[in-house]
PDB file of C-alpha atoms and ligand atoms in Angstrom:
ATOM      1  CA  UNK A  24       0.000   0.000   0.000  1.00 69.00           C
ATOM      2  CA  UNK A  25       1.627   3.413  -0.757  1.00 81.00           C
ATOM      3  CA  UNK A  26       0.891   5.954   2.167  1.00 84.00           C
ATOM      4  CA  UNK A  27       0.884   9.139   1.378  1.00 86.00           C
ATOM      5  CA  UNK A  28       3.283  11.634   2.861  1.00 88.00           C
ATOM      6  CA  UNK A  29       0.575  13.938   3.998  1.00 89.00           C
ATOM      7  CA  UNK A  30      -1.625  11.500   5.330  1.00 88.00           C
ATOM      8  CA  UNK A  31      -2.036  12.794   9.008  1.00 84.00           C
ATOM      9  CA  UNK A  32      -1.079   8.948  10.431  1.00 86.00           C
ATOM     10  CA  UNK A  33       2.025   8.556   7.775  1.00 87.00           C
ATOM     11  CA  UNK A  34       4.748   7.690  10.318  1.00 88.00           C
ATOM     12  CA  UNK A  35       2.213   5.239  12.084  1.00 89.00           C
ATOM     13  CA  UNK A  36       0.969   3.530   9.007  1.00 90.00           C
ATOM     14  CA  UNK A  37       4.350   3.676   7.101  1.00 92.00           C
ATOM     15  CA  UNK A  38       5.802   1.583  10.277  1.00 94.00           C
ATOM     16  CA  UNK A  39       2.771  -0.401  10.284  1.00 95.00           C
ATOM     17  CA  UNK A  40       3.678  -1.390   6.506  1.00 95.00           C
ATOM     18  CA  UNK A  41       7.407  -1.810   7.690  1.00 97.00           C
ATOM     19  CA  UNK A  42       6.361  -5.064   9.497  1.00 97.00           C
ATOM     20  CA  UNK A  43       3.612  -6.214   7.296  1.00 97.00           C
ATOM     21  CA  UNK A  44       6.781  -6.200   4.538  1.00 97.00           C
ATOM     22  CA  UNK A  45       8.980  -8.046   7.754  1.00 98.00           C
ATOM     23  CA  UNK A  46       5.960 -10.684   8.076  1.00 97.00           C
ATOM     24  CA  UNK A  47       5.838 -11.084   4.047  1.00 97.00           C
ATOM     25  CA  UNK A  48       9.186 -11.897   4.290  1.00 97.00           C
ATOM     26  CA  UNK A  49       9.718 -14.244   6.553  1.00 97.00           C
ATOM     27  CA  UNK A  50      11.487 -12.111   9.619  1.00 97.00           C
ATOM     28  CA  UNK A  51       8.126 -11.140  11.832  1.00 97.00           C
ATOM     29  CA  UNK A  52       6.032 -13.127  13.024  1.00 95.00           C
ATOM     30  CA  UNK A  53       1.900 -12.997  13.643  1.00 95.00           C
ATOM     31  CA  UNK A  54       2.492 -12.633  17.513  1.00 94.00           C
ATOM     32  CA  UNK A  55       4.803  -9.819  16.890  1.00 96.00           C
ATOM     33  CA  UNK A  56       2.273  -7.534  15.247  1.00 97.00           C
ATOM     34  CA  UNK A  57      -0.064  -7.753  18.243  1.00 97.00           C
ATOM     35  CA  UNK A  58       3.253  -7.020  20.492  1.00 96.00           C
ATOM     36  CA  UNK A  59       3.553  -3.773  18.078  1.00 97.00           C
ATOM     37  CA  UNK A  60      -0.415  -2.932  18.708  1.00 97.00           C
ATOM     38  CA  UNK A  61       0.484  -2.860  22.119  1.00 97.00           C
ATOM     39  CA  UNK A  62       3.193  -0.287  21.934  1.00 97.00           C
ATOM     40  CA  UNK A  63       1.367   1.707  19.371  1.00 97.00           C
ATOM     41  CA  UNK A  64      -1.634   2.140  22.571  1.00 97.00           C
ATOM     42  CA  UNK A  65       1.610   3.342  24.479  1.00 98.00           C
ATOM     43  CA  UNK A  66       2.692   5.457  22.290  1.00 97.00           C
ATOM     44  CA  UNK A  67      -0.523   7.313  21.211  1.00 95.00           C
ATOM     45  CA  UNK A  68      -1.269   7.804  25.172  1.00 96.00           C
ATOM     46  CA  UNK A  69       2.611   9.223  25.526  1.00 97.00           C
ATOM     47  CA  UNK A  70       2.089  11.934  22.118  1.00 95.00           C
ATOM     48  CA  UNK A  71       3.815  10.310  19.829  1.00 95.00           C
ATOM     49  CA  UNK A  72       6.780  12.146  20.650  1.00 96.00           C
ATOM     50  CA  UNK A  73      10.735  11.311  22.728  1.00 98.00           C
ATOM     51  CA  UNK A  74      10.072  13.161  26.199  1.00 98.00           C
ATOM     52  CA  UNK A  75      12.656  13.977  28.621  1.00 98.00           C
ATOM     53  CA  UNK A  76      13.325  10.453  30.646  1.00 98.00           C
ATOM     54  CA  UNK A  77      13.662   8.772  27.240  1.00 98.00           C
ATOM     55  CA  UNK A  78      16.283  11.485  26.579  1.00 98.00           C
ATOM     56  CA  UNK A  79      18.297  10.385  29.847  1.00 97.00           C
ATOM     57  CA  UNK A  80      17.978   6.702  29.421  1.00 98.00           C
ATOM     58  CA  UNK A  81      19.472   6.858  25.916  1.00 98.00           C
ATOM     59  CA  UNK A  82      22.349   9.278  27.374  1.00 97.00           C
ATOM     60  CA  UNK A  83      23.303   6.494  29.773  1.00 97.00           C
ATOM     61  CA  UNK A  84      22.236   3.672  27.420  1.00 98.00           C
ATOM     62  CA  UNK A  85      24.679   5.025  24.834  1.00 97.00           C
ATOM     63  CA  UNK A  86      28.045   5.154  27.840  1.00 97.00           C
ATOM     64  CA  UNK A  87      27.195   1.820  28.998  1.00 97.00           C
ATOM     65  CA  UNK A  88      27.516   0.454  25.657  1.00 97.00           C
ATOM     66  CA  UNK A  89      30.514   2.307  24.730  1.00 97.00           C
ATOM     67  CA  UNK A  90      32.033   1.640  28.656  1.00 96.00           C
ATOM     68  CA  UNK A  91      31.023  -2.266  28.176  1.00 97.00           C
ATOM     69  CA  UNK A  92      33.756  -5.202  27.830  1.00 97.00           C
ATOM     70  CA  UNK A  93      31.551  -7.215  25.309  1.00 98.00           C
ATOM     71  CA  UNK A  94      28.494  -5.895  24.579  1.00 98.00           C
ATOM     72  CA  UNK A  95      26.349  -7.036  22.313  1.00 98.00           C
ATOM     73  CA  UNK A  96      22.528  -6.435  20.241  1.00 98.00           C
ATOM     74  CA  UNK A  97      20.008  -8.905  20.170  1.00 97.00           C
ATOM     75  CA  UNK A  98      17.677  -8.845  17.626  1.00 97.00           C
ATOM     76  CA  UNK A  99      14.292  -9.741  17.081  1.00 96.00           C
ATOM     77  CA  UNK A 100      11.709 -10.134  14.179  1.00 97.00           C
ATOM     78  CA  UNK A 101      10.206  -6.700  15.031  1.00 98.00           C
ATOM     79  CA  UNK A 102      13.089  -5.200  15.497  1.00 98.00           C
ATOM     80  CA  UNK A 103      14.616  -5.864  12.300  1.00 98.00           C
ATOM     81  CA  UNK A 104      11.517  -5.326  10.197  1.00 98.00           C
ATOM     82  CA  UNK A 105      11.401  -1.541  11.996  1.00 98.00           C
ATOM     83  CA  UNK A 106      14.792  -0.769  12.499  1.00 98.00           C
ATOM     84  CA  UNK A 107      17.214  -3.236  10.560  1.00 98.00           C
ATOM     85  CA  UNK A 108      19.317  -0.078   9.110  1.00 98.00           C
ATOM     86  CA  UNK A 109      20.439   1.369  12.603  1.00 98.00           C
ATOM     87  CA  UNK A 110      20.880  -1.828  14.182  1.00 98.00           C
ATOM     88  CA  UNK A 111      23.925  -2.650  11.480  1.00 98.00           C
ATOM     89  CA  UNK A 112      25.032   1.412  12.186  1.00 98.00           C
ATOM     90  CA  UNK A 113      24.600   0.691  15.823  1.00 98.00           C
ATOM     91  CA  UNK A 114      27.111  -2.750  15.490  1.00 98.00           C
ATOM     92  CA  UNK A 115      29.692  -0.626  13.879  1.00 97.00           C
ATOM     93  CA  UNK A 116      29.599   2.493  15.678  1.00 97.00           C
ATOM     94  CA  UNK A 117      30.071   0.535  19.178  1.00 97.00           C
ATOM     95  CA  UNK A 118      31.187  -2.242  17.730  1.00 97.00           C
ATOM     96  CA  UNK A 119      28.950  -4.637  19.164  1.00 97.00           C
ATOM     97  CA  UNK A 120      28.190  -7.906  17.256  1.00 97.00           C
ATOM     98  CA  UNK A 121      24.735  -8.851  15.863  1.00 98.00           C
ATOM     99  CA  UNK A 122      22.895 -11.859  17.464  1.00 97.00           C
ATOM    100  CA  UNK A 123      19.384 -13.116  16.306  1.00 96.00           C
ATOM    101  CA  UNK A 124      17.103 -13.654  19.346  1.00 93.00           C
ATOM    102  CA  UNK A 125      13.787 -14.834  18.857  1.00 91.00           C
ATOM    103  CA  UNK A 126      10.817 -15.775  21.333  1.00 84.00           C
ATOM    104  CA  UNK A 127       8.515 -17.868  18.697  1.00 79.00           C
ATOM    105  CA  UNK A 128      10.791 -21.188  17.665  1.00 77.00           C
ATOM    106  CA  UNK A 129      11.448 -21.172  14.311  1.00 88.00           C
ATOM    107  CA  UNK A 130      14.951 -22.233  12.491  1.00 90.00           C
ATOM    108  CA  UNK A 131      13.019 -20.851   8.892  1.00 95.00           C
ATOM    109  CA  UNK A 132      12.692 -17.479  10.287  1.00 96.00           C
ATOM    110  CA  UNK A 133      16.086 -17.408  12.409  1.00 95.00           C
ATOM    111  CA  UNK A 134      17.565 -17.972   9.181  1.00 96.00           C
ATOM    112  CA  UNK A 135      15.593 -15.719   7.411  1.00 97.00           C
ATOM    113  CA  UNK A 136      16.911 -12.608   9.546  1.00 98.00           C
ATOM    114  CA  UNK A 137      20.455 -13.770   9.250  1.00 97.00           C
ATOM    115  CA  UNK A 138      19.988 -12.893   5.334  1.00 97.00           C
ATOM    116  CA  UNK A 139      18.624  -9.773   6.163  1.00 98.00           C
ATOM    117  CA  UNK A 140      20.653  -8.941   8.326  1.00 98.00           C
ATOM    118  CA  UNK A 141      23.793  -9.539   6.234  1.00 98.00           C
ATOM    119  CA  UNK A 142      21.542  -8.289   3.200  1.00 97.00           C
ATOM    120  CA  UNK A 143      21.599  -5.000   5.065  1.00 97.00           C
ATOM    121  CA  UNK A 144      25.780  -4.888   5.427  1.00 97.00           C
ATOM    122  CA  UNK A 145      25.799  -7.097   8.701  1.00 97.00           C
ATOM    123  CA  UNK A 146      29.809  -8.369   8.783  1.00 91.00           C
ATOM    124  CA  UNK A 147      29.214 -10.456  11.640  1.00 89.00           C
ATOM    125  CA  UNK A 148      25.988 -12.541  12.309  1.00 97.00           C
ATOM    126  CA  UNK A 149      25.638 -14.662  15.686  1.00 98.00           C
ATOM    127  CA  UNK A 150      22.788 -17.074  15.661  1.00 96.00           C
ATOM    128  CA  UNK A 151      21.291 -19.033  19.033  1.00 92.00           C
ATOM    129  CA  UNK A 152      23.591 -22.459  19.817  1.00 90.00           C
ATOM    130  CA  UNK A 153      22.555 -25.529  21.440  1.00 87.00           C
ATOM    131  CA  UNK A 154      25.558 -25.665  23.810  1.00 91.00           C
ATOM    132  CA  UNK A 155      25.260 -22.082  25.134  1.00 93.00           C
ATOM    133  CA  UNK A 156      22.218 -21.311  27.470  1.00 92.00           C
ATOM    134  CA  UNK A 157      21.437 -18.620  30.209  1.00 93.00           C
ATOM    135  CA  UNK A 158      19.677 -20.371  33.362  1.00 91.00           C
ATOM    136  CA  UNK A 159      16.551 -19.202  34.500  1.00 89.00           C
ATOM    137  CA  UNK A 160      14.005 -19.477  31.068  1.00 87.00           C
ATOM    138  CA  UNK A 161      12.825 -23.202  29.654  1.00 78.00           C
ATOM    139  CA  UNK A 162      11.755 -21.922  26.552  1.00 72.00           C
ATOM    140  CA  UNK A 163      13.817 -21.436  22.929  1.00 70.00           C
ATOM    141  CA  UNK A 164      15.025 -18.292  23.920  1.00 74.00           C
ATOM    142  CA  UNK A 165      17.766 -19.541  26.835  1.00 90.00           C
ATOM    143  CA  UNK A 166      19.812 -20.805  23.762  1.00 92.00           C
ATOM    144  CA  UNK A 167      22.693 -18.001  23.014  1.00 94.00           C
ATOM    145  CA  UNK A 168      25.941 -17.972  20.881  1.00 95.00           C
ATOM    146  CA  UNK A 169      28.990 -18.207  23.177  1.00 96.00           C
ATOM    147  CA  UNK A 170      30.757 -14.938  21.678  1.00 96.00           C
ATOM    148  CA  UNK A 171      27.111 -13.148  22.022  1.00 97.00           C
ATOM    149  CA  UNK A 172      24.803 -13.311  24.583  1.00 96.00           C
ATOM    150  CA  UNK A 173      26.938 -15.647  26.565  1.00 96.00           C
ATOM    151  CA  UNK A 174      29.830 -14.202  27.368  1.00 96.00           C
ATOM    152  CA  UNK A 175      28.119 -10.336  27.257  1.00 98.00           C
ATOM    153  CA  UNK A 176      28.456  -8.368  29.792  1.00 98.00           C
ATOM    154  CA  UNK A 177      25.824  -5.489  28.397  1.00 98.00           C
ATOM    155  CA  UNK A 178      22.980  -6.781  26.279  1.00 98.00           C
ATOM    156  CA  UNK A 179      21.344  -4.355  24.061  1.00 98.00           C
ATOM    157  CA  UNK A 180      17.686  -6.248  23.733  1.00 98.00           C
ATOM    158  CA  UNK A 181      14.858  -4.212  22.271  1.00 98.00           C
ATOM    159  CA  UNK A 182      11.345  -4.720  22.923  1.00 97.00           C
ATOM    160  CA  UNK A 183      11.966  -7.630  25.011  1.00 94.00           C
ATOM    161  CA  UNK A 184       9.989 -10.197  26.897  1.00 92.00           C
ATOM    162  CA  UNK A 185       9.828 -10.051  30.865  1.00 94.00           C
ATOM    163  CA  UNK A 186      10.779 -13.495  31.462  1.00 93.00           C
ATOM    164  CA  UNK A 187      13.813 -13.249  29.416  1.00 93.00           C
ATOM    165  CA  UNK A 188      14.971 -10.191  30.665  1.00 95.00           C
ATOM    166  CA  UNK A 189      14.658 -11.491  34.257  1.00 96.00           C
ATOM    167  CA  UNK A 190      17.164 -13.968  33.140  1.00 95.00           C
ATOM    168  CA  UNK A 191      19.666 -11.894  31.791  1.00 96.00           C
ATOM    169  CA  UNK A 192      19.902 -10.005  34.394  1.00 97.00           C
ATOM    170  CA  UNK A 193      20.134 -12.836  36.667  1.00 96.00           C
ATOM    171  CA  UNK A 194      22.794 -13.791  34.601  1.00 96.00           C
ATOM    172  CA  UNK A 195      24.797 -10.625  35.640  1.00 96.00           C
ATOM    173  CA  UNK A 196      24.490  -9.168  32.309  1.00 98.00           C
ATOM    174  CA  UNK A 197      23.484  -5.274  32.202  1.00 98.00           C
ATOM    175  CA  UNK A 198      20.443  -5.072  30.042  1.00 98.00           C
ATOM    176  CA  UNK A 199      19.463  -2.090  28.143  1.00 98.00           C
ATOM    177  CA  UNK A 200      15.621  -2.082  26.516  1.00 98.00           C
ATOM    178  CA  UNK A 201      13.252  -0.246  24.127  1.00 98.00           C
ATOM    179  CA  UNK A 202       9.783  -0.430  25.973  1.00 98.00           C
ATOM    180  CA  UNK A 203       6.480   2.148  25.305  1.00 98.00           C
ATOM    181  CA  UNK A 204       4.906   0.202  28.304  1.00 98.00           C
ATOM    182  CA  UNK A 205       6.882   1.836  31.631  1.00 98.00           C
ATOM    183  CA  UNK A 206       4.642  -0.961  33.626  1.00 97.00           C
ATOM    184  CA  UNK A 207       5.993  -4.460  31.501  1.00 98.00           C
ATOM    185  CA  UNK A 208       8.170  -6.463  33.675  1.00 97.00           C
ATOM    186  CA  UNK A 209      10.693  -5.958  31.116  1.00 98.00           C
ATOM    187  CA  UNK A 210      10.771  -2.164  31.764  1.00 98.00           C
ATOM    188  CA  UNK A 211      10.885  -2.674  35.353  1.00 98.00           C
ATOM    189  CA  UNK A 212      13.593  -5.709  35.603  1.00 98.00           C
ATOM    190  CA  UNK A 213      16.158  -3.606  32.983  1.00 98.00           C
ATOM    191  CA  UNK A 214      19.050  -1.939  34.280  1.00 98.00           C
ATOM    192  CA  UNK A 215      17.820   0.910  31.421  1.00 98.00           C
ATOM    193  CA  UNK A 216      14.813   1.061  29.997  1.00 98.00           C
ATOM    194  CA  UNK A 217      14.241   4.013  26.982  1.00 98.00           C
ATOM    195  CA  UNK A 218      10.422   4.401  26.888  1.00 98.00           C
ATOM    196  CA  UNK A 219      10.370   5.428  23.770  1.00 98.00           C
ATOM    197  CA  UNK A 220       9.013   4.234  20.010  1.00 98.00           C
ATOM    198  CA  UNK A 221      11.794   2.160  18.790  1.00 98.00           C
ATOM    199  CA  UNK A 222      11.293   3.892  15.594  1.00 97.00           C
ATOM    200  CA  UNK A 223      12.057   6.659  17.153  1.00 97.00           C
ATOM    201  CA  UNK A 224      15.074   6.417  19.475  1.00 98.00           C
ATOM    202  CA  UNK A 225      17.360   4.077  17.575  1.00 98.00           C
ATOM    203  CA  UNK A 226      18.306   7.395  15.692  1.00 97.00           C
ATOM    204  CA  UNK A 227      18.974   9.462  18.788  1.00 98.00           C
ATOM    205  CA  UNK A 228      21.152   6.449  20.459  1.00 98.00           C
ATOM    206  CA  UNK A 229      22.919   6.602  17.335  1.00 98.00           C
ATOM    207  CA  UNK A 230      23.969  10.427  17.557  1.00 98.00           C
ATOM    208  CA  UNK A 231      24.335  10.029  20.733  1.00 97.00           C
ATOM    209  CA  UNK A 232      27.221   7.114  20.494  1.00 97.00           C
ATOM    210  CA  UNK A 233      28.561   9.204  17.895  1.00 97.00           C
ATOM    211  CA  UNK A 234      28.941  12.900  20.081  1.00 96.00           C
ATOM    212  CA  UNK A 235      30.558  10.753  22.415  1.00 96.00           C
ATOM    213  CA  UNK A 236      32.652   9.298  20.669  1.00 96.00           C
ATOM    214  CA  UNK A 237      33.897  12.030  18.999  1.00 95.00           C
ATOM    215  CA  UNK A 238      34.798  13.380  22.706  1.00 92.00           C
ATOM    216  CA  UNK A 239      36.590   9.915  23.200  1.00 88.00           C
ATOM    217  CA  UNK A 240      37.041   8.124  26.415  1.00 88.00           C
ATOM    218  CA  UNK A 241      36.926   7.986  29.152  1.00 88.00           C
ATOM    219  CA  UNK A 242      33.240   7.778  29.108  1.00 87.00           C
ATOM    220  CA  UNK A 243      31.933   8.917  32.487  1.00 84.00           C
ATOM    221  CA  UNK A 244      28.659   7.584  33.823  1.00 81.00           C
ATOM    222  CA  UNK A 245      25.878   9.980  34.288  1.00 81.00           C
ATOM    223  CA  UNK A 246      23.414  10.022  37.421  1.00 89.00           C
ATOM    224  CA  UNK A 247      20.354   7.997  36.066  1.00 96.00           C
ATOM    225  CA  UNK A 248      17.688   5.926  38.570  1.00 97.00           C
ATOM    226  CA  UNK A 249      15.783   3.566  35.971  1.00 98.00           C
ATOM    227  CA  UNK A 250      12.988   3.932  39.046  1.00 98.00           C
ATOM    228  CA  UNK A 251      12.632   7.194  38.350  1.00 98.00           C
ATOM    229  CA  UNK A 252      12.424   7.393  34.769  1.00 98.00           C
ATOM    230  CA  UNK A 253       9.540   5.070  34.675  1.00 98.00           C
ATOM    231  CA  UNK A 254       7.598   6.981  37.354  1.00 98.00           C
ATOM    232  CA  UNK A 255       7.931   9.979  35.053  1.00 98.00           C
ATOM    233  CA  UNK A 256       7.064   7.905  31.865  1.00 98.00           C
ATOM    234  CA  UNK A 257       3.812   7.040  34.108  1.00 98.00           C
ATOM    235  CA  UNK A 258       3.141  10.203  34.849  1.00 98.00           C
ATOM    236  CA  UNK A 259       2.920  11.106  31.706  1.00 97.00           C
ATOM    237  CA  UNK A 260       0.838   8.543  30.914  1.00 96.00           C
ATOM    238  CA  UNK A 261      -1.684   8.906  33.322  1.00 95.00           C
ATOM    239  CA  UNK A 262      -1.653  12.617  32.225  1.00 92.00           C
TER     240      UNK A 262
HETATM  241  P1  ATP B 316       6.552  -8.183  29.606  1.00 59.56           P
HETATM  242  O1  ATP B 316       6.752  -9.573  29.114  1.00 59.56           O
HETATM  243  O2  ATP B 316       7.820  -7.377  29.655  1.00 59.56           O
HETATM  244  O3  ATP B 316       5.762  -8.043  30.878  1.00 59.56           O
HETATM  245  P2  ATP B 316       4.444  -7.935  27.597  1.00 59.56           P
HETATM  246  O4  ATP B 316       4.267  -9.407  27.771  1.00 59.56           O
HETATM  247  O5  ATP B 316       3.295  -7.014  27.813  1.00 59.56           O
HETATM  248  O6  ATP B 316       5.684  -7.411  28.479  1.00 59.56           O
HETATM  249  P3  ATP B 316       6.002  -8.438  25.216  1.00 59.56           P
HETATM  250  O7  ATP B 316       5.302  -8.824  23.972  1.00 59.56           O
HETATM  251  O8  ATP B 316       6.653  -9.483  26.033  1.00 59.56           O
HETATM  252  O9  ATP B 316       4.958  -7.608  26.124  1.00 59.56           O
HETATM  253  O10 ATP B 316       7.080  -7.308  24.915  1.00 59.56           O
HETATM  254  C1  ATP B 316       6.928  -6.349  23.935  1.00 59.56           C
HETATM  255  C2  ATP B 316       6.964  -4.961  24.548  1.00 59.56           C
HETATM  256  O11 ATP B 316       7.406  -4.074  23.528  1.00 59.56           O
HETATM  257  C3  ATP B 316       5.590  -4.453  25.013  1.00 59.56           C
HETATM  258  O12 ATP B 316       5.695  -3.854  26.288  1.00 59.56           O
HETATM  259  C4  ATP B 316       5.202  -3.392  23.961  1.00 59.56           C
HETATM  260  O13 ATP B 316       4.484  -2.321  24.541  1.00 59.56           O
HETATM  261  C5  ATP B 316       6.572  -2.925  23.499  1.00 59.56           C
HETATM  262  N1  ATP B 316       6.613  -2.429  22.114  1.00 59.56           N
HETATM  263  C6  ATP B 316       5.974  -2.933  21.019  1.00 59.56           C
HETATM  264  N2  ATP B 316       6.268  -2.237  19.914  1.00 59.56           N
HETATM  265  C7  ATP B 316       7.145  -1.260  20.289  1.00 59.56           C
HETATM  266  C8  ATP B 316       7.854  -0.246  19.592  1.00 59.56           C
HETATM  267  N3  ATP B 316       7.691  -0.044  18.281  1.00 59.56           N
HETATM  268  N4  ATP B 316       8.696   0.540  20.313  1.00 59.56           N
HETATM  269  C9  ATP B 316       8.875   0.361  21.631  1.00 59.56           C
HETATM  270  N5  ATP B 316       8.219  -0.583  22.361  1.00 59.56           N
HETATM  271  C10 ATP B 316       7.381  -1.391  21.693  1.00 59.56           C
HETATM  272 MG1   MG B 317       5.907 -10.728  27.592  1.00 59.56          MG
END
C-alpha cells in the first residue's frame, strides 16, 4: 500500500507497513504484530513524541555500551523489520556484534533474519547455539551464541519479553531495553529502559554514540535511577 506523505497517520501507518513487509518476508512473526499494537496504545497515550526520561535513558544507554567489555545487540523479528538499518550502524559504531534472538521457535525465520541482516551490510551474524544457554528461562530463547549473549556483559535487547529479561539479568548481564509500556516487567527488571518508540530512538542512540565518541574516552557515567524514569514515563501517561 503506498501511504501518502501527507496522510495525518504517515509515520504510524508507514511503520505499520514496515512489518507487514517483515511478516511477508519471513522475519516477523503474527504474535509480533499484536506485540507492536500494544506499543502503538503506548505510544498514542505518551504523544507520539521522545520526552525527557527517554532522553536520559538513551544518554546512559549510549556510555554503557561504549564503557562495556563485550556488549552485544540482540535482535528480534520486530526489530529488524522496523529498524534493521540502525541496528547494522549501531554494530559498527560501538562495535557490538549482531545476534538473532527470537521468542517464537522457528529455524526458517532465524535464518531468514540472518539474510537480512547480512543483506543489510551485517559483517558479523551470531545465531542461538545448542551448547550455550542462560539459566533461569525453559523456553527457545535460553539458547545463546557463546561470543554473544553468553559471554556479554551489556545486552542491548529491544522490545523484550519479561521473562527473558529477568534472566539476563540474573545472569549478571546489564540489560538495556526499548519499551512504550513503563509498567511491563521488562521495563521494570532492565538496568535501562528508553520508553520510547523504537522507531524513534534508535536514531537518537545513534547520535548520541557518535557525540561521544567524537569526545573519546573515558566515558563517564551519568546520574540515572531507571525507578525514576519510569515513574515519570507514568506520569505522563496517566496525564
Ligand atoms: P513483559 O513480558 O515485559 O511483561 P508484555 O508481555 O506485555 O511485556 P512483550 O510482547 O513481552 O509484552 O514485549 C513487547 C513490549 O514491547 C511491550 O511492552 C510493547 O508495549 C513494546 N513495544 C511494542 N512495539 C514497540 C515499539 N515499536 N517501540 C517500543 N516498544 C514497543
Ligand atoms: Mg511478555
Amino acid at each position: 500500500m503506498k501511504i501518502p506523505k501527507s496522510h495525518p497517520r504517515y509515520v504510524m501507518l508507514s511503520t505499520q507497513q514496515k512489518l507487514v513487509r517483515g511478516v511477508e518476508k519471513g522475519i516477523t512473526s503474527l504474535e509480533g504484530l499484536m506485540a507492536h499494537g500494544r506499543g502503538e496504545s503506548f505510544d498514542y497515550l505518551l504523544g507520539e513524541k521522545t520526552h525527557d526520561f527517554a532522553l536520559k535513558a538513551i544518554d546512559a544507554a549510549a556510555r554503557l555500551l561504549l564503557k562495556a567489555k563485550h556488549p552485544i545487540i540482540s535482535v528480534n523479528g520486530n526489530v529488524l523489520a522496523l529498524v534493521g538499518k540502525e541496528l547494522i550502524q549501531l554494530s559498527k559504531a560501538i562495535p557490538a556484534p549482531l545476534e538473532v534472538n527470537i521468542f517464537h521457535t522457528s529455524k526458517k525465520r532465524e535464518s531468514a533474519m540472518k539474510k537480512e541482516l547480512l543483506h543489510l551490510g551485517a559483517s558479523q551474524v551470531l545465531m542461538p547455539s545448542r551448547q550455550f544457554t542462560i539459566s533461569g528461562i525453559d523456553h527457545n530463547r535460553k539458547y545463546v551464541h557463546k561470543e554473544g549473549i553468553y559471554k556479554a556483559d551489556v545486552v542491548f535487547v529491544p522490545l523484550e519479553d519479561g521473562d527473558r529479561c529477568q534472566a539476563l539479568v540474573k545472569n549478571k548481564k546489564k540489560v538495556i531495553t526499548v519499551d512504550l509500556n513503563p509498567k511491563s516487567r521488562t521495563s521494570k527488571t532492565a538496568t535501562i529502559t528508553i520508553v520510547d518508540n523504537i522507531v524513534r530512538c534508535m536514531v537518537l542512540l545513534l547520535v548520541e554514540i557518535k557525540r561521544l565518541k567524537k569526545k573519546g574516552p573515558p566515558y563517564a557515567t551519568m546520574k540515572y535511577n531507571n525507578g525514576m524514569a519510569l515513574l515519570a514515563a507514568e506520569k505522563r501517561l496517566r496525564s
